[in-house]
Coordinates of C-alpha atoms and ligand atoms in Angstrom, one line a residue:
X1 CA 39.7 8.8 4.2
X2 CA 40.7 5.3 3.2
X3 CA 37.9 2.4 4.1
X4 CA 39.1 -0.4 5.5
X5 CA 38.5 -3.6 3.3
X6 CA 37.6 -5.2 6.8
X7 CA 33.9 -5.5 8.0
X8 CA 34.3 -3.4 11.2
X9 CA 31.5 -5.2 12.7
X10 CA 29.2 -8.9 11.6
X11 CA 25.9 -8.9 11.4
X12 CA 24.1 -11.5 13.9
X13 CA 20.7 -12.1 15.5
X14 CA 21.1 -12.5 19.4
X15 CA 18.8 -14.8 21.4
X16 CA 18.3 -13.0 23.7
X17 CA 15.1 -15.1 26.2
X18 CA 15.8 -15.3 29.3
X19 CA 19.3 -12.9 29.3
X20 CA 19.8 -10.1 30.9
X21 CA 20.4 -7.2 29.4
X22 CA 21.2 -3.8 31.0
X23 CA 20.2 -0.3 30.4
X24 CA 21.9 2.4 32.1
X25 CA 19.9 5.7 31.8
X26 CA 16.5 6.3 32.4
X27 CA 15.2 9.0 29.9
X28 CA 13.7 9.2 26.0
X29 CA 16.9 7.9 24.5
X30 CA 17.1 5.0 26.8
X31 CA 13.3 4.6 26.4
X32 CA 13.6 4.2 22.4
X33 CA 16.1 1.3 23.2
X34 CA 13.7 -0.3 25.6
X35 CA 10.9 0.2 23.0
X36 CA 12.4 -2.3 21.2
X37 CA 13.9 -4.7 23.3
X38 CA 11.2 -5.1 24.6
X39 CA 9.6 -7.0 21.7
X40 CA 12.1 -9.6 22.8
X41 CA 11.5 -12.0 26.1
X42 CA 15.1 -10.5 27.6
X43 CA 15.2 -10.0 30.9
X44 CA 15.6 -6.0 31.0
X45 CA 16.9 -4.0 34.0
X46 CA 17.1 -0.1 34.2
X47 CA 19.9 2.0 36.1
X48 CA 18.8 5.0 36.8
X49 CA 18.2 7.2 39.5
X50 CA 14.9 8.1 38.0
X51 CA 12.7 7.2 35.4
X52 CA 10.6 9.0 32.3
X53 CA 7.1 8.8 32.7
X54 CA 7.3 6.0 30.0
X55 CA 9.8 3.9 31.5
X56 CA 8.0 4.8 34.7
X57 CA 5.5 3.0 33.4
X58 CA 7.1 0.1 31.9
X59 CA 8.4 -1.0 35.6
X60 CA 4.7 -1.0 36.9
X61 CA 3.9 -3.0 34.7
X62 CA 6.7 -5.4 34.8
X63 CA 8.1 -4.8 31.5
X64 CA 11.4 -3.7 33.0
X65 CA 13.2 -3.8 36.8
X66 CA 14.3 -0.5 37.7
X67 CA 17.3 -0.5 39.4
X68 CA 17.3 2.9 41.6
X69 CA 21.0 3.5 42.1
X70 CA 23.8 4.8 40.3
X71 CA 25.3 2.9 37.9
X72 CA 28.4 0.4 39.6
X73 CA 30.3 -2.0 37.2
X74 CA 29.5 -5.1 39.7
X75 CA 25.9 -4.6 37.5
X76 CA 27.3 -5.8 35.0
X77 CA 27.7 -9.1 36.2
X78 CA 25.5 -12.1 33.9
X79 CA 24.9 -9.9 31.0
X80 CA 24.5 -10.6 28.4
X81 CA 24.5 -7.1 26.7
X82 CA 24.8 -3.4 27.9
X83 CA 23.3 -0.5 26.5
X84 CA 24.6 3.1 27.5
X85 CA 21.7 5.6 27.2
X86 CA 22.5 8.3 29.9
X87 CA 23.2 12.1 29.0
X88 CA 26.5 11.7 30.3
X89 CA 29.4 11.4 28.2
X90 CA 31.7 10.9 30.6
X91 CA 29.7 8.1 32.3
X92 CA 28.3 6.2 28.9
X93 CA 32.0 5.9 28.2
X94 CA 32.8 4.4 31.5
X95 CA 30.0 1.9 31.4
X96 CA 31.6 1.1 27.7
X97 CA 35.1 0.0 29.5
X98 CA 33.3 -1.4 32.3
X99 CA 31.8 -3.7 30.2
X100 CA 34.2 -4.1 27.8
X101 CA 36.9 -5.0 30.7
X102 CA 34.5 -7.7 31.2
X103 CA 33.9 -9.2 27.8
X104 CA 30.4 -7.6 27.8
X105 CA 29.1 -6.1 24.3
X106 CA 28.2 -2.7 24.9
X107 CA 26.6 0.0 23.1
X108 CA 26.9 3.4 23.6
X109 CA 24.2 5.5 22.0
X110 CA 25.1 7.5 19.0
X111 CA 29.0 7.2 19.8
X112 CA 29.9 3.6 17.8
X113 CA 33.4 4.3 19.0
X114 CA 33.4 3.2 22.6
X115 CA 30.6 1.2 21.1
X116 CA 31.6 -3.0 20.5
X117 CA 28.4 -3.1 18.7
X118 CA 25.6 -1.0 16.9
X119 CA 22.2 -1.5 16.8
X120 CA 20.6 -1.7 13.4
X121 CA 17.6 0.0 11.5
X122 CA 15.0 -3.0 11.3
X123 CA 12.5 -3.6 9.2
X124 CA 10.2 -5.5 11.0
X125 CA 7.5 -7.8 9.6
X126 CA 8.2 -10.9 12.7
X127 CA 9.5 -13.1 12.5
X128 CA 11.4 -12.2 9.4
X129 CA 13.5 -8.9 10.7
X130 CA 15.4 -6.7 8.0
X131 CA 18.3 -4.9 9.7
X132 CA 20.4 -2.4 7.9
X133 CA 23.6 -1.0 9.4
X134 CA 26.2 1.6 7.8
X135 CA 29.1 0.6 9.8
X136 CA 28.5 3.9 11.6
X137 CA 29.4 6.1 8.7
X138 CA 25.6 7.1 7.7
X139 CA 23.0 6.3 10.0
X140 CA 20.3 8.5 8.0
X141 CA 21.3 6.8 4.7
X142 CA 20.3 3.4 6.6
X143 CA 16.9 4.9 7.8
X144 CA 16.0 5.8 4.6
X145 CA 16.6 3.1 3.0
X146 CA 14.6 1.4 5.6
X147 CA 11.6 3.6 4.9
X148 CA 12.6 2.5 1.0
X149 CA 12.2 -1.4 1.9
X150 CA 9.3 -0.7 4.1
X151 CA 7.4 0.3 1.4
X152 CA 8.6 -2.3 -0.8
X153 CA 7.3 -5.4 1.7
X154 CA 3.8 -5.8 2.3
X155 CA 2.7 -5.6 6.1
X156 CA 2.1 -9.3 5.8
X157 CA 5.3 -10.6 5.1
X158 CA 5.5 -11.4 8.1
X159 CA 2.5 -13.8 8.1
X160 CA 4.2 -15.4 5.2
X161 CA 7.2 -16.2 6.9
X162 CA 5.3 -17.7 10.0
X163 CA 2.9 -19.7 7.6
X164 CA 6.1 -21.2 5.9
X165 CA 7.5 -21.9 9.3
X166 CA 4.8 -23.7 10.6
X167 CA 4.7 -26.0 7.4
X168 CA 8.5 -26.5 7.0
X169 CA 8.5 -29.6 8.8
X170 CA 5.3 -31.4 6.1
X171 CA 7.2 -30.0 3.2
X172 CA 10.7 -31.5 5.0
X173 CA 8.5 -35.2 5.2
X174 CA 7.0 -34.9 1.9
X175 CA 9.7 -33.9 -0.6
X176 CA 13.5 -34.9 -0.6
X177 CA 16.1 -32.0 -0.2
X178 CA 16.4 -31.5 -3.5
X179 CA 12.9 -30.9 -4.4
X180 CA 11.8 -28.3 -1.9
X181 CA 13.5 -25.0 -2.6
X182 CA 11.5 -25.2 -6.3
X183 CA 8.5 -26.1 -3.9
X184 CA 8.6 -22.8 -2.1
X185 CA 9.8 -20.9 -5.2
X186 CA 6.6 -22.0 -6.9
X187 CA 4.6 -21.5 -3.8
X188 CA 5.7 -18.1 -3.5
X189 CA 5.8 -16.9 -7.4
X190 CA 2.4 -18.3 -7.4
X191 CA -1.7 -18.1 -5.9
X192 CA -0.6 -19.9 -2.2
X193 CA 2.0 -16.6 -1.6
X194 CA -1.0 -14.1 -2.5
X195 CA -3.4 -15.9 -0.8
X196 CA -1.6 -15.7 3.0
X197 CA -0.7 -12.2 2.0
X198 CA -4.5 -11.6 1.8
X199 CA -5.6 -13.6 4.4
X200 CA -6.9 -16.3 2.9
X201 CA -4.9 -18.9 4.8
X202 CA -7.2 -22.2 3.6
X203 CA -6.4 -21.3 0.2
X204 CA -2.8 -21.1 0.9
X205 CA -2.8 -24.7 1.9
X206 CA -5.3 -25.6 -0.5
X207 CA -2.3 -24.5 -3.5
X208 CA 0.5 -25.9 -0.9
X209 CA -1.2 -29.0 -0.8
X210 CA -1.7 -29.4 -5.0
X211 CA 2.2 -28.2 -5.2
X212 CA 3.1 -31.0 -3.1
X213 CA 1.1 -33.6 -4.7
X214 CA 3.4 -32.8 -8.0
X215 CA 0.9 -30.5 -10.0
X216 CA 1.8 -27.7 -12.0
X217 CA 1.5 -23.7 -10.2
X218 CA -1.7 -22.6 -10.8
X219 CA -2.3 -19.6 -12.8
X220 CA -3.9 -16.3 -11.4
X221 CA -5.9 -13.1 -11.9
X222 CA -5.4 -9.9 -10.4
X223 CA -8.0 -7.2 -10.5
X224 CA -6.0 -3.9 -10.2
X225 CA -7.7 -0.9 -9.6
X226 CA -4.9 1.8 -10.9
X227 CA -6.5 4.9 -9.7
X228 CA -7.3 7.9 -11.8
X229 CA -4.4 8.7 -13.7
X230 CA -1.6 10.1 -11.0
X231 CA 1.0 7.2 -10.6
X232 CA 1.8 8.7 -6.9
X233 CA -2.1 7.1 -6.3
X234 CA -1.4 3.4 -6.8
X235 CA -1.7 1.4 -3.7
X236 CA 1.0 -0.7 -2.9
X237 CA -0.6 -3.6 -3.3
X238 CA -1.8 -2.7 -7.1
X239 CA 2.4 -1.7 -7.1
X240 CA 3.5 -5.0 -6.0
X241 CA 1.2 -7.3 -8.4
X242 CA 2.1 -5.0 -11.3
X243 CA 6.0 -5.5 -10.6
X244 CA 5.4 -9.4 -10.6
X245 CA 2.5 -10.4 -13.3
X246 CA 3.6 -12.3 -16.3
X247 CA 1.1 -10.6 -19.0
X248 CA -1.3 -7.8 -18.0
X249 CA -4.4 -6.6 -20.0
X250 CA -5.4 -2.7 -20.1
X251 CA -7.6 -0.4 -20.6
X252 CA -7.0 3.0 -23.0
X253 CA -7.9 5.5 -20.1
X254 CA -4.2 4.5 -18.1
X255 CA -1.4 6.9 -18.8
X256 CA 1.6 5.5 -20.0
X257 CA 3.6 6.9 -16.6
X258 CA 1.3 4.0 -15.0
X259 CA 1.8 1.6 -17.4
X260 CA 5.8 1.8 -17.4
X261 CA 5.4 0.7 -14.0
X262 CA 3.7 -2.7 -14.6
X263 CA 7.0 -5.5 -15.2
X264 CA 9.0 -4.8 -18.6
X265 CA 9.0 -8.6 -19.6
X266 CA 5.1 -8.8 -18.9
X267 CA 3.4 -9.3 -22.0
X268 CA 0.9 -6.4 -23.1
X269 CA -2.9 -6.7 -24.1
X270 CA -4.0 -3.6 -25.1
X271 CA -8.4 -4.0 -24.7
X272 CA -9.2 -0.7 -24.3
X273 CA -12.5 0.7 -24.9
X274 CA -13.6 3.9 -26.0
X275 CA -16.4 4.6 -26.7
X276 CA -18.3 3.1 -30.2
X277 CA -14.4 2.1 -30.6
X278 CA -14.2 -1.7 -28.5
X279 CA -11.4 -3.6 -28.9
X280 CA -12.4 -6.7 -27.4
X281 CA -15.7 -7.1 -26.0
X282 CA -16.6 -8.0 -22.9
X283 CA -17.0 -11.4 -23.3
X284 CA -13.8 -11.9 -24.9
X285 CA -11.9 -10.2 -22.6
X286 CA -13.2 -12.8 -19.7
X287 CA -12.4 -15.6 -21.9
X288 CA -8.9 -14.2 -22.4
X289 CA -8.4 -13.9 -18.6
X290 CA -9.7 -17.8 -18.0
X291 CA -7.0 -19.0 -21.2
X292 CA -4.4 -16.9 -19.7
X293 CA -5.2 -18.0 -16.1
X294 CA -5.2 -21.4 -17.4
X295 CA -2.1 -21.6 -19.0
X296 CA -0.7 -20.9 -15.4
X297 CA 0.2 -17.2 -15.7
X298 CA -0.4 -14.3 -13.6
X299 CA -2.3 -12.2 -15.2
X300 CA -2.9 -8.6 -14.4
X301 CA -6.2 -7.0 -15.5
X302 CA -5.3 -3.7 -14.6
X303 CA -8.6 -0.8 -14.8
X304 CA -8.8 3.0 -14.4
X305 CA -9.9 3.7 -10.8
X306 CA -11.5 1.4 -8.6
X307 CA -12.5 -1.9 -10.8
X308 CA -15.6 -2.0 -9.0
X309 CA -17.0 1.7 -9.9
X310 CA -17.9 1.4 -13.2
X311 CA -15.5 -1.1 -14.0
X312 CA -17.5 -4.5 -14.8
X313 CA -14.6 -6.1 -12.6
X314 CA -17.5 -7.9 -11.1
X315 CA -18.7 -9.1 -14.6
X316 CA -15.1 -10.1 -15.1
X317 CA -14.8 -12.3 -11.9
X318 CA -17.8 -14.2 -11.9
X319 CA -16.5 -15.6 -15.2
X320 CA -13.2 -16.5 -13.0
X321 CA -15.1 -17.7 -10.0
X322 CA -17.4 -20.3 -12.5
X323 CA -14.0 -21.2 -14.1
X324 CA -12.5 -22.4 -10.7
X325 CA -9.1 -19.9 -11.1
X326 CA -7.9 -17.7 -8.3
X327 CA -8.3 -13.6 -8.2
X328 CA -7.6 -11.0 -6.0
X329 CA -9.4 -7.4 -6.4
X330 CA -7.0 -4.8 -5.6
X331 CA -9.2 -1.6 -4.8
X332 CA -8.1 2.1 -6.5
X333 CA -8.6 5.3 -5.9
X334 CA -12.0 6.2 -8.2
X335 CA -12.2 9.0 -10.4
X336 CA -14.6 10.3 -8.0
X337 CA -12.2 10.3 -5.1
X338 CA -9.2 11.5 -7.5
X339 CA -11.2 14.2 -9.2
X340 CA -12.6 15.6 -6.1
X341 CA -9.6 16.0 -3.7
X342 CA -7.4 17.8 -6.9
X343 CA -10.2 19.9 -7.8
X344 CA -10.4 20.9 -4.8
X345 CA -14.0 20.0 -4.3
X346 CA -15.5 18.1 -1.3
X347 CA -17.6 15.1 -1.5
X348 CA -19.3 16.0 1.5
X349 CA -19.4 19.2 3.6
X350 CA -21.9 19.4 6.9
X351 CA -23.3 22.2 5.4
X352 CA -23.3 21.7 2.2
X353 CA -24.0 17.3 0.8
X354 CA -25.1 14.7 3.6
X355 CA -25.1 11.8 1.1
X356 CA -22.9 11.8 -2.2
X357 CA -24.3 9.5 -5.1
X358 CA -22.2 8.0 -8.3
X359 CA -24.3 7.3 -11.2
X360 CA -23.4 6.3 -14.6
X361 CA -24.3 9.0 -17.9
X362 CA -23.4 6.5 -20.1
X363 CA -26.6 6.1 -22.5
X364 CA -28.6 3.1 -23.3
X365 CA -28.9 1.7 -26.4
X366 CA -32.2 3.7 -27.2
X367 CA -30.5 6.5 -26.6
X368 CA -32.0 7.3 -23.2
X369 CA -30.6 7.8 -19.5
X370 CA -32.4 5.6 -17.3
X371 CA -31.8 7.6 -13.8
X372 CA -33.9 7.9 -10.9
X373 CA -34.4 11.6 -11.3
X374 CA -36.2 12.5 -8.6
X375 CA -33.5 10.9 -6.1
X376 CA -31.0 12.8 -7.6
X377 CA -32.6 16.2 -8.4
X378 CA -32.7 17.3 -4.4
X379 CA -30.2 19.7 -2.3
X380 CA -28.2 17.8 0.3
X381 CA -26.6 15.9 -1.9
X382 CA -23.4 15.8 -4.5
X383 CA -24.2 13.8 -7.7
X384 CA -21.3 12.5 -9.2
X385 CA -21.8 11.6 -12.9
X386 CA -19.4 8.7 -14.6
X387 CA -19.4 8.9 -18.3
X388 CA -21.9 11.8 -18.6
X389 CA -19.8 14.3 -21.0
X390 CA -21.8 12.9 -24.1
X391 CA -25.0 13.3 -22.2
X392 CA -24.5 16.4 -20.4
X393 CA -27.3 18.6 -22.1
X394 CA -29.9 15.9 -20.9
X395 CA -28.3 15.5 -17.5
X396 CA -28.5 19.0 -16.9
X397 CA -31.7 19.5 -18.2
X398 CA -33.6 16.7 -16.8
X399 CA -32.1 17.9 -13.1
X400 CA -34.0 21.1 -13.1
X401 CA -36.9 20.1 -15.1
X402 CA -36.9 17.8 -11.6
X403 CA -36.7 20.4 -9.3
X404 CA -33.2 21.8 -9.0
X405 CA -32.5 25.6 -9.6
X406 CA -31.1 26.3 -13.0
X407 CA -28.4 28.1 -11.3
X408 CA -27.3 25.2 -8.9
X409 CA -23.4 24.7 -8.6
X410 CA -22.1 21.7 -10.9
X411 CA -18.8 21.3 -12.7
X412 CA -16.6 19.0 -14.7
X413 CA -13.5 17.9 -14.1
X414 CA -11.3 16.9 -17.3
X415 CA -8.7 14.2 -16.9
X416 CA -8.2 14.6 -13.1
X417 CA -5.1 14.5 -11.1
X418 CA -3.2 14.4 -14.2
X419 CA -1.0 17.3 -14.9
X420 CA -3.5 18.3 -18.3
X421 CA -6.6 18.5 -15.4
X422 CA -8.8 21.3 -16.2
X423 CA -12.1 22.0 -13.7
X424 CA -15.1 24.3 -15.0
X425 CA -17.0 25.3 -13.0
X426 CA -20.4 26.4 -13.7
X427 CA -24.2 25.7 -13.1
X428 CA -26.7 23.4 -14.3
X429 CA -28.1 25.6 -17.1
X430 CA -24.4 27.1 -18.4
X431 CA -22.8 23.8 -18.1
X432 CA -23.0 22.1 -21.2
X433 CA -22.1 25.4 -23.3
X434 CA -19.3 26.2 -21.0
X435 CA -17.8 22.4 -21.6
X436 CA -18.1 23.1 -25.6
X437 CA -16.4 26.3 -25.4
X438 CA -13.3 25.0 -23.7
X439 CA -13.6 21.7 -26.0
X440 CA -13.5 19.1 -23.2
X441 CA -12.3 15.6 -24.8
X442 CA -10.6 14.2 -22.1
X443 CA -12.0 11.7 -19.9
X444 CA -14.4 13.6 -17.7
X445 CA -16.1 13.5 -14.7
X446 CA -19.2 15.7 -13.7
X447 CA -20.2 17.0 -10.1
X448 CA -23.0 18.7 -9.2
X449 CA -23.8 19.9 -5.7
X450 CA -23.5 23.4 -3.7
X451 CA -20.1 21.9 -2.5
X452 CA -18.8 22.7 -6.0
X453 CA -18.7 26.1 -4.5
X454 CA -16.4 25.0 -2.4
X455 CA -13.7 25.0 -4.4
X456 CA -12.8 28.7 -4.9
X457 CA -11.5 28.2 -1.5
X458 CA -10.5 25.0 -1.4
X459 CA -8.1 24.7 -4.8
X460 CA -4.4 23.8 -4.0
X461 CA -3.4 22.2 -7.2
X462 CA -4.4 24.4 -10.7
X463 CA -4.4 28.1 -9.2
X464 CA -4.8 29.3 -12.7
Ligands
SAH501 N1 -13.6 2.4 -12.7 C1 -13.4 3.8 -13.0 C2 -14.5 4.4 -13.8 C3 -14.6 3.8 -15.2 S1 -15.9 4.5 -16.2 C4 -13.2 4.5 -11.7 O1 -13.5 4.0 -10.6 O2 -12.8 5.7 -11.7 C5 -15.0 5.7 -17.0 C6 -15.4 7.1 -16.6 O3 -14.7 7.5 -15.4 C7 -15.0 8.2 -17.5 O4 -15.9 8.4 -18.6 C8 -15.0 9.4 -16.6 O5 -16.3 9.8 -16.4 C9 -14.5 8.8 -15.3 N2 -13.0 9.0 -15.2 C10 -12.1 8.1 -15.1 N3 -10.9 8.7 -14.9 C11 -11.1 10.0 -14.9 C12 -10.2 11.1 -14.7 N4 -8.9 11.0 -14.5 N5 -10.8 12.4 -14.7 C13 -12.1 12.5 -14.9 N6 -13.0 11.5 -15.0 C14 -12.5 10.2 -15.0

């Protein structure tokens, strides 16, 4: 079928305070209209002979007038629109050229041909409304890419849009015309956007203020927790600050599929560290954030996990804090989390772990594990071990010579939630052998708990 090069209908917001509008139909499709005209301050007035329980409802508590009769054109009169939402072919259409005889746009529910005008898919973060229309022609292609842009704006857009609102009017007596648009570009590219976003409204006004008194945008740090290896477990949030950062340091545990995500013209700092193999060390990697931070860029610092489990985000943040430059910690999914929901292996169980630890394997400089071994060597409980692959003989070892049975559940779980994830699953005295046999390299975490026995019921993902 040939399209039209014409628009067959213009998009515009409606004020609609204090107008009536009319509803004729009293059931769940008429309902769903009311849903949402009823975030407006219309006045809204239901034809029907009877109401839904909801709309039922919604007159008692004065959200709508019901009007008990059948529907008669002279309703029409004042309003401002009409909306036909019966089960009634016949009668939706004649509402249509009642209204339409009138000069009254009309809508008639999922018929856009007697319709005069559509109602949108909205994307609503008030007061800034996204609606999407298809012209008719594809009214699932325009809810989907709704669900698409929902995802794409955080829930606090909104807020941003009111906290620009309410400051339009200082910017307007502050800057000539010219000036403000690269105001709010730099407000928004910079620390003041992120701050309203995260609720930290003082701040906002704090960098709105230093904007308007002429200085430069303020460089930034964002903590990223990037979960345990699966892309699909980003957060949003983590999402969003990768997509918009100007140079981003990382560690050598993310996978590449997470990394792609992060912006392509962000610069890349690679300051990994393996084991006995640092690239930069600690120290230099917080001075690197402050330079970067200074020089007014955003900077990701983007970590396996959560970036406060084992992480030294917090190490890395009090540097910023002394230095006076704005963060944000963006909590991940931690291997812990990851590891245990793909391997099929719960936490917690009522009858199994009331309390869960995380402890670190990693070994001191002496060589030794300095763990409270007694805490952790009881039933109850699941001990999940960070960094414990090169110390797993001792772990094991030093958790029954403390009182747990040599034959109590524990596994490890190799690179988890990506697709190379491999679980063994053993007990405390066969576990280190059974890691060497099946040459565990990977990044690895350790559980040990009766809920590891769990899994043989609970595995969804590696059925092998
Ligand atoms: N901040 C990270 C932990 C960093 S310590 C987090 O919250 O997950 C690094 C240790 O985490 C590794 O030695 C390993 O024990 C564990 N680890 C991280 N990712 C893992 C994964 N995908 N599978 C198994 N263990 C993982």
């Amino acid at each position: 079928m040939e399209q039209s090069s014409k628009w067959p209908y213009f998009p515009v917001f409606l004020r609609l305070r204090g107008r009536r509008v009319l509803v004729v139909g009293g059931g769940e499709v008429a309902a769903r209209k009311l849903r949402l005209l009823a975030k407006t301050d219309a006045r809204l007035e239901v034809v029907a002979r009877e109401l839904n329980e909801e709309l039922t409802q919604a007159s008692r508590d004065g959200v709508i007038s019901h009007v008990a009769a059948d529907f008669d054109a002279t309703q029409l009169d004042g309003c401002l629109l009409v909306i036909a939402a019966t089960d009634d072919a016949a009668l939706n259409r004649s509402v249509a050229a009642a209204a339409d005889a009138r000069g009254i746009a009309v809508n008639v529910v999922d018929d856009p041909l007697p319709s005069s005008f559509v109602t949108p898919s909205i994307v609503d973060r008030h007061p800034l409304l996204i609606a999407i229309a298809t012209g008719g022609q594809a009214p699932v292609l325009g809810r989907r890419l709704r669900e698409k842009i929902e995802t794409m704006l955080p829930a606090a857009y909104g807020r941003l849009a009111g906290f620009m609102g309410a400051r339009r009017a200082r910017v307007q007596a502050a800057l000539p015309q010219a000036d403000r648009r690269g105001l709010w570009e730099n407000f928004l590219d910079g620390p003041g956007a992120e701050a309203v976003l995260s609720g930290a409204e003082a701040a906002a006004d704090a960098e709105l203020q230093r904007l308007l008194d002429g200085d430069a945008r303020r460089g930034e740090v964002y903590l990223v927790g990037a979960g345990p290896g699966d892309p699909d477990l980003l957060t949003f949030r983590a999402l969003r600050l990768m997509q918009q950062c100007d140079v981003v340091l990382y560690d050598a545990l993310l996978p590449q599929a997470i990394l792609d995500l992060v912006r392509r013209d962000a610069e890349r700092i690679y300051v990994g560290k393996r084991r006995a193999r640092h690239t930069l060390a600690q120290d230099q990697i917080n001075a690197e954030l402050v330079r970067l931070a200074r020089e007014g860029k955003r900077v990701l610092r983007l970590k396996g996990g959560d970036p406060f489990v084992f992480g030294r985000g917090g190490e890395e943040i009090q540097e910023l804090a002394a230095a006076g430059i704005a963060f944000q910690v963006v909590p991940g999914i931690t291997a812990a989390n990851g590891c245990a929901a793909y391997a099929g292996i719960p936490l917690t169980h009522r009858d199994h772990a009331q309390a869960c630890v995380f402890v670190t394997g990693h070994q001191r400089a002496d060589g030794t594990l300095a763990l409270h071994w007694d805490a952790l060597a009881r039933p109850g409980q699941t001990v999940v071990i960070y960094m414990g692959l090169n110390t797993l003989p001792n772990l094991c070892d030093q958790l029954i010579t403390h009182g747990l049975p040599a034959d109590w559940p524990a596994a490890v779980v190799e690179q988890g939630t990506s697709p190379e994830q491999r679980v063994i699953v053993s007990t405390l005295r066969d576990l280190p052998a059974a890691v060497i046999a099946a040459d565990v390299k990977g990044p690895s975490l350790v559980i040990v708990g009766s809920v590891v026995t769990l899994r043989e019921q609970l595995r969804w993902r590696d059925r092998v």
